[in-house]
PDB file of C-alpha atoms in Angstrom:
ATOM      1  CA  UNK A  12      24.630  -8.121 -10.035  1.00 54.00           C
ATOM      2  CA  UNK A  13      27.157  -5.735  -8.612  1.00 59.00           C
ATOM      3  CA  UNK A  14      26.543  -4.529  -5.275  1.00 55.00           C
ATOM      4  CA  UNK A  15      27.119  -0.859  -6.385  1.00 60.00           C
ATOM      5  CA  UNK A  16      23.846  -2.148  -7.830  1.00 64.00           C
ATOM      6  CA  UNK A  17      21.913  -3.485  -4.946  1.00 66.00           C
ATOM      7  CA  UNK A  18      21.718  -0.778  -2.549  1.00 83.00           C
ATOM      8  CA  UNK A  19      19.985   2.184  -5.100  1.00 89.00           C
ATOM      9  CA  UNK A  20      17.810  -0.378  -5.767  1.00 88.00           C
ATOM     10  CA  UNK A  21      17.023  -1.638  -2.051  1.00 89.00           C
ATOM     11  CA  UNK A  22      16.920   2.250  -1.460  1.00 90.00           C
ATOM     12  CA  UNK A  23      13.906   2.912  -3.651  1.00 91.00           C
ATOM     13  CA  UNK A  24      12.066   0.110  -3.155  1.00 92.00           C
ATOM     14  CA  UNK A  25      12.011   0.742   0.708  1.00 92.00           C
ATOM     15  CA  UNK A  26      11.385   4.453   0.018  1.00 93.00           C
ATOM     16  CA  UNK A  27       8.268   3.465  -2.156  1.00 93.00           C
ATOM     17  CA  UNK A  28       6.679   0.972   0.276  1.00 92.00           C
ATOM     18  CA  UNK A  29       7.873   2.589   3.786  1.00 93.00           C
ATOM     19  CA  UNK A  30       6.118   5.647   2.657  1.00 95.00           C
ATOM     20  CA  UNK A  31       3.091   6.214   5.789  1.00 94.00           C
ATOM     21  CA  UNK A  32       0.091   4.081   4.401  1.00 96.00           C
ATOM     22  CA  UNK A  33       1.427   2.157   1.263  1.00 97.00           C
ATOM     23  CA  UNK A  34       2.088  -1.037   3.257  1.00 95.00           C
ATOM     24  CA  UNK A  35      -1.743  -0.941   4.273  1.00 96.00           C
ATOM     25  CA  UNK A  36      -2.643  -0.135   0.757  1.00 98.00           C
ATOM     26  CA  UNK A  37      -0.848  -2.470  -1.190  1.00 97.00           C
ATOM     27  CA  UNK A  38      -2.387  -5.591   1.989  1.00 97.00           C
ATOM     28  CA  UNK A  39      -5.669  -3.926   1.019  1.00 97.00           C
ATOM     29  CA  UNK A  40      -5.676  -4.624  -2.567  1.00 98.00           C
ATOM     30  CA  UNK A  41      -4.201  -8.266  -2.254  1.00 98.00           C
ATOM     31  CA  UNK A  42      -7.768  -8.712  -1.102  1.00 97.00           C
ATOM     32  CA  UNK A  43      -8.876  -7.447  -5.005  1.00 98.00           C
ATOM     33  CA  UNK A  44      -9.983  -4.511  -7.100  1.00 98.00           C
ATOM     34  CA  UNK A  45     -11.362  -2.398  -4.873  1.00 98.00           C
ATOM     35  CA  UNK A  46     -13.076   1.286  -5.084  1.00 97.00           C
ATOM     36  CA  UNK A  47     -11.536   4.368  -3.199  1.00 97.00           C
ATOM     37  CA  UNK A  48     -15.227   4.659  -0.854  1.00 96.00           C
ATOM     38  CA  UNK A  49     -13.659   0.584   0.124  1.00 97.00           C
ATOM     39  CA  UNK A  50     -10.025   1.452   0.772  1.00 98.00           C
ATOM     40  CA  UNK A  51     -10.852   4.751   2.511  1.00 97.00           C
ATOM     41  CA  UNK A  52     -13.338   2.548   5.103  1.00 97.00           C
ATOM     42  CA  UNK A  53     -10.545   0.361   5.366  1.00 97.00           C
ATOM     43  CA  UNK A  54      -8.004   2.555   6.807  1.00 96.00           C
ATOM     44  CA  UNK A  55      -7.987   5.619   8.941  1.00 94.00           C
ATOM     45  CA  UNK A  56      -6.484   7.449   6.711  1.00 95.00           C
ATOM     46  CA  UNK A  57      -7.402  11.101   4.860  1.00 96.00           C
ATOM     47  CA  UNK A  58      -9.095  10.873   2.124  1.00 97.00           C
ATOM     48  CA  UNK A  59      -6.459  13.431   0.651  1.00 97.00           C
ATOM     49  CA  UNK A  60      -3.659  11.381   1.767  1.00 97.00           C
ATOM     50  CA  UNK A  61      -4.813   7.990   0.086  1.00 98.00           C
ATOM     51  CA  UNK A  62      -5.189   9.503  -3.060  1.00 97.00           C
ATOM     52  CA  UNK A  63      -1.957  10.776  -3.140  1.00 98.00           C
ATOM     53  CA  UNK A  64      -0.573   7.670  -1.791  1.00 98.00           C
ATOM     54  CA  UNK A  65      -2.492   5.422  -4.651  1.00 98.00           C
ATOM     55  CA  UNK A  66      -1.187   8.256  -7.259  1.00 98.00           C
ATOM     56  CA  UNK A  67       2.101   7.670  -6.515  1.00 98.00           C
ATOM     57  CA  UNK A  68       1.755   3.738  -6.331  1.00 98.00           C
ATOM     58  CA  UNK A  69      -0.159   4.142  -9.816  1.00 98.00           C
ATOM     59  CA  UNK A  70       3.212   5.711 -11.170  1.00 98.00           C
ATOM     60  CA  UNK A  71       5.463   3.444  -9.577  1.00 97.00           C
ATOM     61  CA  UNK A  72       3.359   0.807 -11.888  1.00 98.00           C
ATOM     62  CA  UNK A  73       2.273  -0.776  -8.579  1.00 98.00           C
ATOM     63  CA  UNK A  74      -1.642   0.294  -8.871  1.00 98.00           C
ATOM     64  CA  UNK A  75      -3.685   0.264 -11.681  1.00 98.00           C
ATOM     65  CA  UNK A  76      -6.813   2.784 -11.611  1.00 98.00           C
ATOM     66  CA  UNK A  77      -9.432   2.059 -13.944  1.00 98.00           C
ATOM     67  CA  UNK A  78     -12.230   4.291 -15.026  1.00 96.00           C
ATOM     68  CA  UNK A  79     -15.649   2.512 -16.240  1.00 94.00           C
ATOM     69  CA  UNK A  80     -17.520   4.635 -18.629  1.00 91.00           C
ATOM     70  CA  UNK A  81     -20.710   4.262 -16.447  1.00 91.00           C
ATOM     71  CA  UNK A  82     -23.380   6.806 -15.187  1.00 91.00           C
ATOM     72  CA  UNK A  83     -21.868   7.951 -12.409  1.00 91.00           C
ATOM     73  CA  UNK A  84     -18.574   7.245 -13.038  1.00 91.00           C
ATOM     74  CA  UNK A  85     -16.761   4.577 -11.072  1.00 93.00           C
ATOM     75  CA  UNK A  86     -13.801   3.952 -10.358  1.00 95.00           C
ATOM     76  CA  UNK A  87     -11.502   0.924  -9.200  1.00 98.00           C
ATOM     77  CA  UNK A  88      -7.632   0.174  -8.078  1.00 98.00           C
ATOM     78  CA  UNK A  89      -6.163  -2.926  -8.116  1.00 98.00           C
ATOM     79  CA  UNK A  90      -2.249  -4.025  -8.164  1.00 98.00           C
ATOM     80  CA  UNK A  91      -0.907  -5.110 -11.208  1.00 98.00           C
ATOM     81  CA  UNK A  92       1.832  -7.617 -11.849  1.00 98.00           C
ATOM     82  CA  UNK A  93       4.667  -5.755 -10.422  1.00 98.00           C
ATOM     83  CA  UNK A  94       2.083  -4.871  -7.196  1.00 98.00           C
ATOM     84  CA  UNK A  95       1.049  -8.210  -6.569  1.00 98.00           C
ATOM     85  CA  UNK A  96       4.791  -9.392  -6.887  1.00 98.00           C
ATOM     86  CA  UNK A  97       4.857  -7.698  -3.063  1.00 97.00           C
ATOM     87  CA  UNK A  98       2.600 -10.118  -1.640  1.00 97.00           C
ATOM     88  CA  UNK A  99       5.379 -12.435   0.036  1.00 97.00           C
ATOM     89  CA  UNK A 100       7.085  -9.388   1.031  1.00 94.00           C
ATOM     90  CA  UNK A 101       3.746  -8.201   2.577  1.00 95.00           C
ATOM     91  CA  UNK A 102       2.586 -11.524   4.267  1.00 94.00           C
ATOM     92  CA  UNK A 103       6.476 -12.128   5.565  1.00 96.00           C
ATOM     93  CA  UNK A 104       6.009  -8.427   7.177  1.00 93.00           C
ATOM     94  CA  UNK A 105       2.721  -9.516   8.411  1.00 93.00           C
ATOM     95  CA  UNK A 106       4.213 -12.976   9.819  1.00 95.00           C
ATOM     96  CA  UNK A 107       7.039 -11.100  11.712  1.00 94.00           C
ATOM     97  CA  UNK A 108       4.898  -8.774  13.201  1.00 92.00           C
ATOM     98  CA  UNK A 109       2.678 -11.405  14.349  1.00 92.00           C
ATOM     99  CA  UNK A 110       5.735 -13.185  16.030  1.00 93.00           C
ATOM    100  CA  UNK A 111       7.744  -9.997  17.502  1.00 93.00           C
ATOM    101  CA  UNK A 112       5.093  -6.731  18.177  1.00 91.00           C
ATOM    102  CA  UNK A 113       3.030  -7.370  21.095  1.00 89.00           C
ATOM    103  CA  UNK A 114      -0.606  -5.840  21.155  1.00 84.00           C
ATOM    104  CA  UNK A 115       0.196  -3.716  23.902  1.00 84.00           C
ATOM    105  CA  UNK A 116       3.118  -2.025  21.473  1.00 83.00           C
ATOM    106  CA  UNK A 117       0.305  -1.849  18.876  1.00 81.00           C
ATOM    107  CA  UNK A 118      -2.340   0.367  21.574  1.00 75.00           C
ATOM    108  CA  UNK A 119       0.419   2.446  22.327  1.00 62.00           C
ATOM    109  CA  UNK A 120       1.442   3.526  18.853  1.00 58.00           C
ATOM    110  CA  UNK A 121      -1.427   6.013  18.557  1.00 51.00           C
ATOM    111  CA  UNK A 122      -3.427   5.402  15.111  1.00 48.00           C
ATOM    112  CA  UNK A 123      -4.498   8.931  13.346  1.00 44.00           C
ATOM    113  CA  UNK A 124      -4.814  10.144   9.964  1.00 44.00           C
ATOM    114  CA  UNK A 125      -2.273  11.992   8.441  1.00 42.00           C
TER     115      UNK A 125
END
């Protein structure tokens, strides 16, 4: 690989997971398939704001969202291959906070939904 290659690349994979949220979202549904009602409990998040989020993961072939043909209606996201491929990235980001962000940095970020 060239590295004329490597950083558009690098680029657009940290502008699709550094986006507000999609971190959380993709460690949510390592967990498994999950409904929106689950992932919006999950998170304090808007409502508005996770769909868009899991729209644009769903076209980034990160998310799938399946309908079930069932009275109502439900339906359920879950990561696909290319989604679950982020897991190491995930748990290493998960392991370095751990190791390097205190809790006190954590209570002083303040925590709303945008």
């Amino acid at each position: 690989m060239k590295s004329t290659d490597l950083c558009p690349r690098l680029q657009k994979s940290m502008d699709i997971i550094g986006r507000r949220w999609t971190g959380l979202i993709i460690y949510q549904l390592l967990q498994g398939p999950q409904r929106f009602s689950v992932i919006e409990a999950s998170l304090p998040v808007s409502g508005r704001l996770l769909s868009e989020r899991l729209k644009e993961l769903e076209q980034e072939g990160i998310v799938l969202r399946e309908v079930f043909p069932e009275t109502p209606v439900r339906i359920q996201y879950s990561l696909t291959d290319k989604g679950r491929a982020l897991e190491s990235v995930i748990r290493d980001l998960q392991q370095w906070s751990d190791s390097w962000i205190t809790a006190e940095e954590c209570q002083s970020e303040s925590v709303r939904p945008h």
